[in-house]
mmCIF file with all atom_site columns, C-alpha atoms in Angstrom:
data_model
loop_
_atom_site.group_PDB
_atom_site.id
_atom_site.type_symbol
_atom_site.label_atom_id
_atom_site.label_alt_id
_atom_site.label_comp_id
_atom_site.label_asym_id
_atom_site.label_entity_id
_atom_site.label_seq_id
_atom_site.pdbx_PDB_ins_code
_atom_site.Cartn_x
_atom_site.Cartn_y
_atom_site.Cartn_z
_atom_site.occupancy
_atom_site.B_iso_or_equiv
_atom_site.pdbx_formal_charge
_atom_site.auth_seq_id
_atom_site.auth_comp_id
_atom_site.auth_asym_id
_atom_site.auth_atom_id
_atom_site.pdbx_PDB_model_num
ATOM 1   C CA . MET D 1 1   ? 36.096 41.607 -4.951  1.00 0.00 ? 1   MET D CA 1
ATOM 2   C CA . THR D 1 2   ? 39.236 40.041 -3.518  1.00 0.00 ? 2   THR D CA 1
ATOM 3   C CA . ASN D 1 3   ? 42.502 38.908 -5.135  1.00 0.00 ? 3   ASN D CA 1
ATOM 4   C CA . VAL D 1 4   ? 41.766 40.906 -8.314  1.00 0.00 ? 4   VAL D CA 1
ATOM 5   C CA . GLU D 1 5   ? 43.668 40.189 -11.522 1.00 0.00 ? 5   GLU D CA 1
ATOM 6   C CA . GLN D 1 6   ? 43.112 42.164 -14.727 1.00 0.00 ? 6   GLN D CA 1
ATOM 7   C CA . PHE D 1 7   ? 43.647 40.817 -18.198 1.00 0.00 ? 7   PHE D CA 1
ATOM 8   C CA . ARG D 1 8   ? 44.032 43.124 -21.200 1.00 0.00 ? 8   ARG D CA 1
ATOM 9   C CA . PRO D 1 9   ? 46.035 42.178 -24.341 1.00 0.00 ? 9   PRO D CA 1
ATOM 10  C CA . ARG D 1 10  ? 49.211 44.134 -24.943 1.00 0.00 ? 10  ARG D CA 1
ATOM 11  C CA . ASN D 1 11  ? 48.668 44.291 -28.693 1.00 0.00 ? 11  ASN D CA 1
ATOM 12  C CA . GLY D 1 12  ? 45.642 46.518 -28.016 1.00 0.00 ? 12  GLY D CA 1
ATOM 13  C CA . TYR D 1 13  ? 47.916 49.233 -26.696 1.00 0.00 ? 13  TYR D CA 1
ATOM 14  C CA . PHE D 1 14  ? 50.196 48.946 -29.730 1.00 0.00 ? 14  PHE D CA 1
ATOM 15  C CA . LEU D 1 15  ? 47.325 49.126 -32.212 1.00 0.00 ? 15  LEU D CA 1
ATOM 16  C CA . SER D 1 16  ? 45.741 52.077 -30.429 1.00 0.00 ? 16  SER D CA 1
ATOM 17  C CA . LEU D 1 17  ? 48.991 54.019 -30.264 1.00 0.00 ? 17  LEU D CA 1
ATOM 18  C CA . TRP D 1 18  ? 49.606 53.360 -33.939 1.00 0.00 ? 18  TRP D CA 1
ATOM 19  C CA . ALA D 1 19  ? 46.053 54.541 -34.731 1.00 0.00 ? 19  ALA D CA 1
ATOM 20  C CA . PHE D 1 20  ? 46.357 57.622 -32.526 1.00 0.00 ? 20  PHE D CA 1
ATOM 21  C CA . PHE D 1 21  ? 49.675 58.569 -34.126 1.00 0.00 ? 21  PHE D CA 1
ATOM 22  C CA . THR D 1 22  ? 48.343 58.098 -37.679 1.00 0.00 ? 22  THR D CA 1
ATOM 23  C CA . ILE D 1 23  ? 45.157 60.068 -37.021 1.00 0.00 ? 23  ILE D CA 1
ATOM 24  C CA . SER D 1 24  ? 47.073 62.872 -35.237 1.00 0.00 ? 24  SER D CA 1
ATOM 25  C CA . THR D 1 25  ? 49.586 63.117 -38.098 1.00 0.00 ? 25  THR D CA 1
ATOM 26  C CA . LEU D 1 26  ? 46.892 63.342 -40.746 1.00 0.00 ? 26  LEU D CA 1
ATOM 27  C CA . THR D 1 27  ? 44.960 65.929 -38.710 1.00 0.00 ? 27  THR D CA 1
ATOM 28  C CA . TYR D 1 28  ? 48.131 67.993 -38.144 1.00 0.00 ? 28  TYR D CA 1
ATOM 29  C CA . VAL D 1 29  ? 48.863 67.970 -41.903 1.00 0.00 ? 29  VAL D CA 1
ATOM 30  C CA . ASN D 1 30  ? 45.350 69.258 -42.588 1.00 0.00 ? 30  ASN D CA 1
ATOM 31  C CA . VAL D 1 31  ? 45.775 72.047 -39.993 1.00 0.00 ? 31  VAL D CA 1
ATOM 32  C CA . LEU D 1 32  ? 49.055 73.097 -41.695 1.00 0.00 ? 32  LEU D CA 1
ATOM 33  C CA . ASP D 1 33  ? 47.371 73.117 -45.110 1.00 0.00 ? 33  ASP D CA 1
ATOM 34  C CA . TYR D 1 34  ? 44.020 74.723 -44.277 1.00 0.00 ? 34  TYR D CA 1
ATOM 35  C CA . GLY D 1 35  ? 44.456 76.379 -40.871 1.00 0.00 ? 35  GLY D CA 1
ATOM 36  C CA . PHE D 1 36  ? 42.592 75.490 -37.705 1.00 0.00 ? 36  PHE D CA 1
ATOM 37  C CA . LEU D 1 37  ? 39.098 76.546 -38.872 1.00 0.00 ? 37  LEU D CA 1
ATOM 38  C CA . GLY D 1 38  ? 39.541 74.986 -42.307 1.00 0.00 ? 38  GLY D CA 1
ATOM 39  C CA . ALA D 1 39  ? 40.666 71.695 -40.748 1.00 0.00 ? 39  ALA D CA 1
ATOM 40  C CA . LEU D 1 40  ? 37.872 71.643 -38.115 1.00 0.00 ? 40  LEU D CA 1
ATOM 41  C CA . PRO D 1 41  ? 35.985 68.794 -39.863 1.00 0.00 ? 41  PRO D CA 1
ATOM 42  C CA . SER D 1 42  ? 39.196 66.751 -39.969 1.00 0.00 ? 42  SER D CA 1
ATOM 43  C CA . ILE D 1 43  ? 39.798 67.436 -36.249 1.00 0.00 ? 43  ILE D CA 1
ATOM 44  C CA . THR D 1 44  ? 36.297 66.320 -35.240 1.00 0.00 ? 44  THR D CA 1
ATOM 45  C CA . TRP D 1 45  ? 36.423 63.191 -37.452 1.00 0.00 ? 45  TRP D CA 1
ATOM 46  C CA . GLY D 1 46  ? 39.863 62.472 -35.944 1.00 0.00 ? 46  GLY D CA 1
ATOM 47  C CA . LEU D 1 47  ? 38.464 62.767 -32.421 1.00 0.00 ? 47  LEU D CA 1
ATOM 48  C CA . LEU D 1 48  ? 35.650 60.391 -33.304 1.00 0.00 ? 48  LEU D CA 1
ATOM 49  C CA . ALA D 1 49  ? 38.107 57.877 -34.827 1.00 0.00 ? 49  ALA D CA 1
ATOM 50  C CA . CYS D 1 50  ? 40.300 58.093 -31.684 1.00 0.00 ? 50  CYS D CA 1
ATOM 51  C CA . SER D 1 51  ? 37.352 57.539 -29.376 1.00 0.00 ? 51  SER D CA 1
ATOM 52  C CA . LEU D 1 52  ? 36.331 54.452 -31.389 1.00 0.00 ? 52  LEU D CA 1
ATOM 53  C CA . CYS D 1 53  ? 39.917 53.134 -31.325 1.00 0.00 ? 53  CYS D CA 1
ATOM 54  C CA . TYR D 1 54  ? 39.889 53.546 -27.511 1.00 0.00 ? 54  TYR D CA 1
ATOM 55  C CA . LEU D 1 55  ? 36.621 51.644 -27.204 1.00 0.00 ? 55  LEU D CA 1
ATOM 56  C CA . ILE D 1 56  ? 37.842 48.816 -29.425 1.00 0.00 ? 56  ILE D CA 1
ATOM 57  C CA . PHE D 1 57  ? 41.503 48.433 -28.405 1.00 0.00 ? 57  PHE D CA 1
ATOM 58  C CA . ILE D 1 58  ? 41.975 49.815 -24.870 1.00 0.00 ? 58  ILE D CA 1
ATOM 59  C CA . HIS D 1 59  ? 38.613 49.698 -23.048 1.00 0.00 ? 59  HIS D CA 1
ATOM 60  C CA . PRO D 1 60  ? 37.983 45.934 -23.281 1.00 0.00 ? 60  PRO D CA 1
ATOM 61  C CA . LYS D 1 61  ? 39.377 43.795 -20.442 1.00 0.00 ? 61  LYS D CA 1
ATOM 62  C CA . VAL D 1 62  ? 38.541 40.885 -18.180 1.00 0.00 ? 62  VAL D CA 1
ATOM 63  C CA . ILE D 1 63  ? 38.754 41.294 -14.409 1.00 0.00 ? 63  ILE D CA 1
ATOM 64  C CA . PHE D 1 64  ? 39.141 38.084 -12.427 1.00 0.00 ? 64  PHE D CA 1
ATOM 65  C CA . SER D 1 65  ? 38.560 37.754 -8.700  1.00 0.00 ? 65  SER D CA 1
ATOM 66  C CA . ASP D 1 66  ? 37.914 35.006 -6.155  1.00 0.00 ? 66  ASP D CA 1
ATOM 67  C CA . GLU D 1 67  ? 34.156 35.725 -6.357  1.00 0.00 ? 67  GLU D CA 1
ATOM 68  C CA . GLY D 1 68  ? 33.743 35.877 -10.122 1.00 0.00 ? 68  GLY D CA 1
ATOM 69  C CA . LEU D 1 69  ? 34.765 37.809 -13.202 1.00 0.00 ? 69  LEU D CA 1
ATOM 70  C CA . VAL D 1 70  ? 33.845 41.036 -14.928 1.00 0.00 ? 70  VAL D CA 1
ATOM 71  C CA . ILE D 1 71  ? 33.893 41.106 -18.743 1.00 0.00 ? 71  ILE D CA 1
ATOM 72  C CA . VAL D 1 72  ? 34.296 44.635 -20.104 1.00 0.00 ? 72  VAL D CA 1
ATOM 73  C CA . ASN D 1 73  ? 33.458 44.871 -23.802 1.00 0.00 ? 73  ASN D CA 1
ATOM 74  C CA . PRO D 1 74  ? 33.331 48.044 -25.930 1.00 0.00 ? 74  PRO D CA 1
ATOM 75  C CA . MET D 1 75  ? 29.601 48.639 -25.156 1.00 0.00 ? 75  MET D CA 1
ATOM 76  C CA . LYS D 1 76  ? 28.849 46.147 -22.363 1.00 0.00 ? 76  LYS D CA 1
ATOM 77  C CA . LYS D 1 77  ? 30.011 45.314 -18.864 1.00 0.00 ? 77  LYS D CA 1
ATOM 78  C CA . ILE D 1 78  ? 29.022 41.854 -17.636 1.00 0.00 ? 78  ILE D CA 1
ATOM 79  C CA . THR D 1 79  ? 29.498 40.718 -14.043 1.00 0.00 ? 79  THR D CA 1
ATOM 80  C CA . LEU D 1 80  ? 29.358 36.984 -13.385 1.00 0.00 ? 80  LEU D CA 1
ATOM 81  C CA . GLY D 1 81  ? 29.775 35.036 -10.168 1.00 0.00 ? 81  GLY D CA 1
ATOM 82  C CA . TRP D 1 82  ? 31.607 31.713 -10.332 1.00 0.00 ? 82  TRP D CA 1
ATOM 83  C CA . HIS D 1 83  ? 28.598 30.037 -8.739  1.00 0.00 ? 83  HIS D CA 1
ATOM 84  C CA . GLU D 1 84  ? 26.576 30.875 -11.863 1.00 0.00 ? 84  GLU D CA 1
ATOM 85  C CA . THR D 1 85  ? 29.270 29.917 -14.412 1.00 0.00 ? 85  THR D CA 1
ATOM 86  C CA . SER D 1 86  ? 28.657 26.596 -16.158 1.00 0.00 ? 86  SER D CA 1
ATOM 87  C CA . GLN D 1 87  ? 31.229 26.624 -18.957 1.00 0.00 ? 87  GLN D CA 1
ATOM 88  C CA . ILE D 1 88  ? 34.388 28.493 -19.965 1.00 0.00 ? 88  ILE D CA 1
ATOM 89  C CA . ASP D 1 89  ? 35.510 27.948 -23.532 1.00 0.00 ? 89  ASP D CA 1
ATOM 90  C CA . SER D 1 90  ? 36.435 29.782 -26.742 1.00 0.00 ? 90  SER D CA 1
ATOM 91  C CA . LYS D 1 91  ? 34.987 30.359 -30.176 1.00 0.00 ? 91  LYS D CA 1
ATOM 92  C CA . PHE D 1 92  ? 36.369 33.495 -31.832 1.00 0.00 ? 92  PHE D CA 1
ATOM 93  C CA . THR D 1 93  ? 36.859 34.837 -28.287 1.00 0.00 ? 93  THR D CA 1
ATOM 94  C CA . MET D 1 94  ? 36.797 33.381 -24.786 1.00 0.00 ? 94  MET D CA 1
ATOM 95  C CA . TYR D 1 95  ? 33.201 32.977 -23.634 1.00 0.00 ? 95  TYR D CA 1
ATOM 96  C CA . VAL D 1 96  ? 31.460 32.155 -20.377 1.00 0.00 ? 96  VAL D CA 1
ATOM 97  C CA . ILE D 1 97  ? 28.004 30.608 -20.109 1.00 0.00 ? 97  ILE D CA 1
ATOM 98  C CA . HIS D 1 98  ? 25.697 32.066 -17.441 1.00 0.00 ? 98  HIS D CA 1
ATOM 99  C CA . GLN D 1 99  ? 24.122 28.967 -15.918 1.00 0.00 ? 99  GLN D CA 1
ATOM 100 C CA . PRO D 1 100 ? 20.653 30.227 -14.892 1.00 0.00 ? 100 PRO D CA 1
ATOM 101 C CA . SER D 1 101 ? 19.899 31.875 -18.279 1.00 0.00 ? 101 SER D CA 1
ATOM 102 C CA . GLY D 1 102 ? 22.085 29.764 -20.584 1.00 0.00 ? 102 GLY D CA 1
ATOM 103 C CA . VAL D 1 103 ? 23.357 33.005 -22.254 1.00 0.00 ? 103 VAL D CA 1
ATOM 104 C CA . LYS D 1 104 ? 26.872 32.934 -23.688 1.00 0.00 ? 104 LYS D CA 1
ATOM 105 C CA . PHE D 1 105 ? 28.925 36.039 -22.884 1.00 0.00 ? 105 PHE D CA 1
ATOM 106 C CA . HIS D 1 106 ? 32.007 36.648 -25.063 1.00 0.00 ? 106 HIS D CA 1
ATOM 107 C CA . ALA D 1 107 ? 35.061 38.563 -23.830 1.00 0.00 ? 107 ALA D CA 1
ATOM 108 C CA . PHE D 1 108 ? 36.149 40.984 -26.572 1.00 0.00 ? 108 PHE D CA 1
ATOM 109 C CA . ALA D 1 109 ? 39.599 41.353 -24.944 1.00 0.00 ? 109 ALA D CA 1
ATOM 110 C CA . ALA D 1 110 ? 40.364 37.588 -25.128 1.00 0.00 ? 110 ALA D CA 1
ATOM 111 C CA . GLN D 1 111 ? 40.290 36.945 -28.852 1.00 0.00 ? 111 GLN D CA 1
ATOM 112 C CA . ALA D 1 112 ? 41.056 33.479 -30.127 1.00 0.00 ? 112 ALA D CA 1
ATOM 113 C CA . PRO D 1 113 ? 43.542 32.807 -32.950 1.00 0.00 ? 113 PRO D CA 1
ATOM 114 C CA . GLY D 1 114 ? 42.755 31.091 -36.231 1.00 0.00 ? 114 GLY D CA 1
ATOM 115 C CA . ARG D 1 115 ? 42.342 27.298 -36.324 1.00 0.00 ? 115 ARG D CA 1
ATOM 116 C CA . TYR D 1 116 ? 45.759 26.821 -37.905 1.00 0.00 ? 116 TYR D CA 1
ATOM 117 C CA . HIS D 1 117 ? 47.520 28.472 -34.960 1.00 0.00 ? 117 HIS D CA 1
ATOM 118 C CA . ILE D 1 118 ? 47.465 25.156 -33.087 1.00 0.00 ? 118 ILE D CA 1
ATOM 119 C CA . ARG D 1 119 ? 50.035 23.714 -35.540 1.00 0.00 ? 119 ARG D CA 1
ATOM 120 C CA . ASN D 1 120 ? 52.632 26.074 -34.076 1.00 0.00 ? 120 ASN D CA 1
ATOM 121 C CA . VAL D 1 121 ? 52.098 25.045 -30.436 1.00 0.00 ? 121 VAL D CA 1
ATOM 122 C CA . HIS D 1 122 ? 55.026 23.067 -29.029 1.00 0.00 ? 122 HIS D CA 1
ATOM 123 C CA . PRO D 1 123 ? 54.199 20.121 -26.704 1.00 0.00 ? 123 PRO D CA 1
ATOM 124 C CA . THR D 1 124 ? 56.218 21.689 -23.894 1.00 0.00 ? 124 THR D CA 1
ATOM 125 C CA . GLU D 1 125 ? 53.880 24.725 -23.888 1.00 0.00 ? 125 GLU D CA 1
ATOM 126 C CA . ILE D 1 126 ? 50.886 22.647 -22.815 1.00 0.00 ? 126 ILE D CA 1
ATOM 127 C CA . ARG D 1 127 ? 52.683 20.675 -20.098 1.00 0.00 ? 127 ARG D CA 1
ATOM 128 C CA . GLY D 1 128 ? 50.723 20.817 -16.869 1.00 0.00 ? 128 GLY D CA 1
ATOM 129 C CA . MET D 1 129 ? 47.427 21.709 -18.525 1.00 0.00 ? 129 MET D CA 1
ATOM 130 C CA . ARG D 1 130 ? 44.419 19.509 -17.681 1.00 0.00 ? 130 ARG D CA 1
ATOM 131 C CA . LEU D 1 131 ? 43.465 18.230 -21.137 1.00 0.00 ? 131 LEU D CA 1
ATOM 132 C CA . GLU D 1 132 ? 40.531 16.150 -22.242 1.00 0.00 ? 132 GLU D CA 1
ATOM 133 C CA . ASP D 1 133 ? 39.608 14.465 -25.542 1.00 0.00 ? 133 ASP D CA 1
ATOM 134 C CA . GLY D 1 134 ? 42.854 12.474 -25.842 1.00 0.00 ? 134 GLY D CA 1
ATOM 135 C CA . GLY D 1 135 ? 45.160 15.294 -24.727 1.00 0.00 ? 135 GLY D CA 1
ATOM 136 C CA . SER D 1 136 ? 44.406 17.676 -27.513 1.00 0.00 ? 136 SER D CA 1
ATOM 137 C CA . ILE D 1 137 ? 43.578 21.373 -27.241 1.00 0.00 ? 137 ILE D CA 1
ATOM 138 C CA . LYS D 1 138 ? 41.683 23.792 -29.437 1.00 0.00 ? 138 LYS D CA 1
ATOM 139 C CA . ALA D 1 139 ? 43.378 26.826 -31.048 1.00 0.00 ? 139 ALA D CA 1
ATOM 140 C CA . GLY D 1 140 ? 41.540 29.085 -28.565 1.00 0.00 ? 140 GLY D CA 1
ATOM 141 C CA . GLU D 1 141 ? 43.157 27.295 -25.643 1.00 0.00 ? 141 GLU D CA 1
ATOM 142 C CA . SER D 1 142 ? 46.683 27.813 -26.848 1.00 0.00 ? 142 SER D CA 1
ATOM 143 C CA . PRO D 1 143 ? 48.823 29.351 -24.094 1.00 0.00 ? 143 PRO D CA 1
ATOM 144 C CA . ARG D 1 144 ? 50.247 31.799 -26.635 1.00 0.00 ? 144 ARG D CA 1
ATOM 145 C CA . SER D 1 145 ? 46.824 33.284 -27.469 1.00 0.00 ? 145 SER D CA 1
ATOM 146 C CA . ASN D 1 146 ? 44.828 35.934 -25.600 1.00 0.00 ? 146 ASN D CA 1
ATOM 147 C CA . SER D 1 147 ? 41.908 33.573 -25.232 1.00 0.00 ? 147 SER D CA 1
ATOM 148 C CA . GLY D 1 148 ? 44.126 30.768 -23.966 1.00 0.00 ? 148 GLY D CA 1
ATOM 149 C CA . ILE D 1 149 ? 45.624 32.913 -21.232 1.00 0.00 ? 149 ILE D CA 1
ATOM 150 C CA . ALA D 1 150 ? 42.239 34.205 -20.148 1.00 0.00 ? 150 ALA D CA 1
ATOM 151 C CA . ILE D 1 151 ? 40.707 30.705 -20.168 1.00 0.00 ? 151 ILE D CA 1
ATOM 152 C CA . ALA D 1 152 ? 43.540 29.327 -18.073 1.00 0.00 ? 152 ALA D CA 1
ATOM 153 C CA . ILE D 1 153 ? 43.096 32.091 -15.489 1.00 0.00 ? 153 ILE D CA 1
ATOM 154 C CA . ALA D 1 154 ? 39.328 31.679 -15.442 1.00 0.00 ? 154 ALA D CA 1
ATOM 155 C CA . ARG D 1 155 ? 39.401 27.897 -15.048 1.00 0.00 ? 155 ARG D CA 1
ATOM 156 C CA . THR D 1 156 ? 41.964 28.138 -12.218 1.00 0.00 ? 156 THR D CA 1
ATOM 157 C CA . ARG D 1 157 ? 39.823 30.722 -10.405 1.00 0.00 ? 157 ARG D CA 1
ATOM 158 C CA . LEU D 1 158 ? 36.664 28.613 -10.912 1.00 0.00 ? 158 LEU D CA 1
ATOM 159 C CA . GLU D 1 159 ? 38.406 25.531 -9.533  1.00 0.00 ? 159 GLU D CA 1
ATOM 160 C CA . TYR D 1 160 ? 39.626 27.495 -6.507  1.00 0.00 ? 160 TYR D CA 1
ATOM 161 C CA . PHE D 1 161 ? 36.114 28.822 -5.924  1.00 0.00 ? 161 PHE D CA 1
ATOM 162 C CA . ASN D 1 162 ? 34.645 25.288 -6.037  1.00 0.00 ? 162 ASN D CA 1
ATOM 163 C CA . GLN D 1 163 ? 37.337 23.905 -3.722  1.00 0.00 ? 163 GLN D CA 1
ATOM 164 C CA . LYS D 1 164 ? 36.843 26.620 -1.098  1.00 0.00 ? 164 LYS D CA 1
ATOM 165 C CA . GLY D 1 165 ? 33.061 26.348 -1.129  1.00 0.00 ? 165 GLY D CA 1
ATOM 166 C CA . ASP D 1 166 ? 32.540 29.247 1.278   1.00 0.00 ? 166 ASP D CA 1
ATOM 167 C CA . ILE D 1 167 ? 33.165 32.257 -0.997  1.00 0.00 ? 167 ILE D CA 1
ATOM 168 C CA . PRO D 1 168 ? 30.097 34.282 -2.016  1.00 0.00 ? 168 PRO D CA 1
ATOM 169 C CA . GLY D 1 169 ? 29.787 34.739 -5.738  1.00 0.00 ? 169 GLY D CA 1
ATOM 170 C CA . LEU D 1 170 ? 29.339 38.090 -7.491  1.00 0.00 ? 170 LEU D CA 1
ATOM 171 C CA . THR D 1 171 ? 25.836 39.241 -8.291  1.00 0.00 ? 171 THR D CA 1
ATOM 172 C CA . PHE D 1 172 ? 25.027 38.994 -12.003 1.00 0.00 ? 172 PHE D CA 1
ATOM 173 C CA . ALA D 1 173 ? 24.805 42.314 -13.878 1.00 0.00 ? 173 ALA D CA 1
ATOM 174 C CA . ASP D 1 174 ? 24.653 43.270 -17.556 1.00 0.00 ? 174 ASP D CA 1
ATOM 175 C CA . GLU D 1 175 ? 25.295 47.013 -17.988 1.00 0.00 ? 175 GLU D CA 1
ATOM 176 C CA . PHE D 1 176 ? 25.397 49.119 -21.125 1.00 0.00 ? 176 PHE D CA 1
ATOM 177 C CA . ASN D 1 177 ? 28.413 51.463 -21.586 1.00 0.00 ? 177 ASN D CA 1
ATOM 178 C CA . ARG D 1 178 ? 26.309 54.627 -21.633 1.00 0.00 ? 178 ARG D CA 1
ATOM 179 C CA . PRO D 1 179 ? 29.218 57.120 -21.247 1.00 0.00 ? 179 PRO D CA 1
ATOM 180 C CA . GLY D 1 180 ? 31.126 55.547 -24.157 1.00 0.00 ? 180 GLY D CA 1
ATOM 181 C CA . ALA D 1 181 ? 28.028 55.558 -26.370 1.00 0.00 ? 181 ALA D CA 1
ATOM 182 C CA . VAL D 1 182 ? 27.168 59.177 -25.487 1.00 0.00 ? 182 VAL D CA 1
ATOM 183 C CA . ILE D 1 183 ? 30.702 60.435 -26.201 1.00 0.00 ? 183 ILE D CA 1
ATOM 184 C CA . ALA D 1 184 ? 30.892 58.547 -29.537 1.00 0.00 ? 184 ALA D CA 1
ATOM 185 C CA . LEU D 1 185 ? 27.418 59.828 -30.581 1.00 0.00 ? 185 LEU D CA 1
ATOM 186 C CA . PHE D 1 186 ? 28.272 63.403 -29.561 1.00 0.00 ? 186 PHE D CA 1
ATOM 187 C CA . LEU D 1 187 ? 31.526 63.317 -31.564 1.00 0.00 ? 187 LEU D CA 1
ATOM 188 C CA . PHE D 1 188 ? 29.723 61.832 -34.570 1.00 0.00 ? 188 PHE D CA 1
ATOM 189 C CA . LEU D 1 189 ? 27.092 64.577 -34.510 1.00 0.00 ? 189 LEU D CA 1
ATOM 190 C CA . LEU D 1 190 ? 29.807 67.216 -34.032 1.00 0.00 ? 190 LEU D CA 1
ATOM 191 C CA . ALA D 1 191 ? 31.747 65.876 -37.012 1.00 0.00 ? 191 ALA D CA 1
ATOM 192 C CA . ILE D 1 192 ? 28.639 65.810 -39.180 1.00 0.00 ? 192 ILE D CA 1
ATOM 193 C CA . THR D 1 193 ? 27.752 69.405 -38.115 1.00 0.00 ? 193 THR D CA 1
ATOM 194 C CA . THR D 1 194 ? 31.220 70.772 -38.835 1.00 0.00 ? 194 THR D CA 1
ATOM 195 C CA . GLN D 1 195 ? 31.262 68.980 -42.192 1.00 0.00 ? 195 GLN D CA 1
ATOM 196 C CA . ILE D 1 196 ? 27.936 70.602 -43.167 1.00 0.00 ? 196 ILE D CA 1
ATOM 197 C CA . VAL D 1 197 ? 28.957 74.040 -41.936 1.00 0.00 ? 197 VAL D CA 1
ATOM 198 C CA . GLN D 1 198 ? 32.264 73.903 -43.861 1.00 0.00 ? 198 GLN D CA 1
ATOM 199 C CA . ALA D 1 199 ? 30.574 72.724 -47.068 1.00 0.00 ? 199 ALA D CA 1
#
């Protein structure tokens, strides 16, 4: 991949840090009250909660390149070439339609705002955007939303790809996040085991 650009919302870092701090504080209080062995179930449940927070808030991202894009969701990684991309739009999140199969792939990292968000968009914010349907935009295309930023980048890259015409597209791939699932399952089983042993 060439000319790589990565999109990941900043609020994901804030939410994950807040969650990590809250979970760590609660676990630490349990260790003070019951000792390390007595608080072992709390520690294992806290580790599971932290791993899930990582998968939900930090792991998701969208990687753009001249050849295509890679959508990294909590449990999936989808690689799409621009030559196989038929539509880029938003509904709840930014999505891309894979042209040969017609499957719609959503980007968890590029979440769209509520429909009333568009009332707060100032006309100067959409200056320079190529708008259709009488110059209106959907809430998901707002330049102040995660989906709007990701859509703008994706459409610009797709247009560049079509203009150049000699760039090979990425090979389509749909991969399951096996390491993330294994770690989460292991921590869940560990938490259940410690809970039963301590009972």
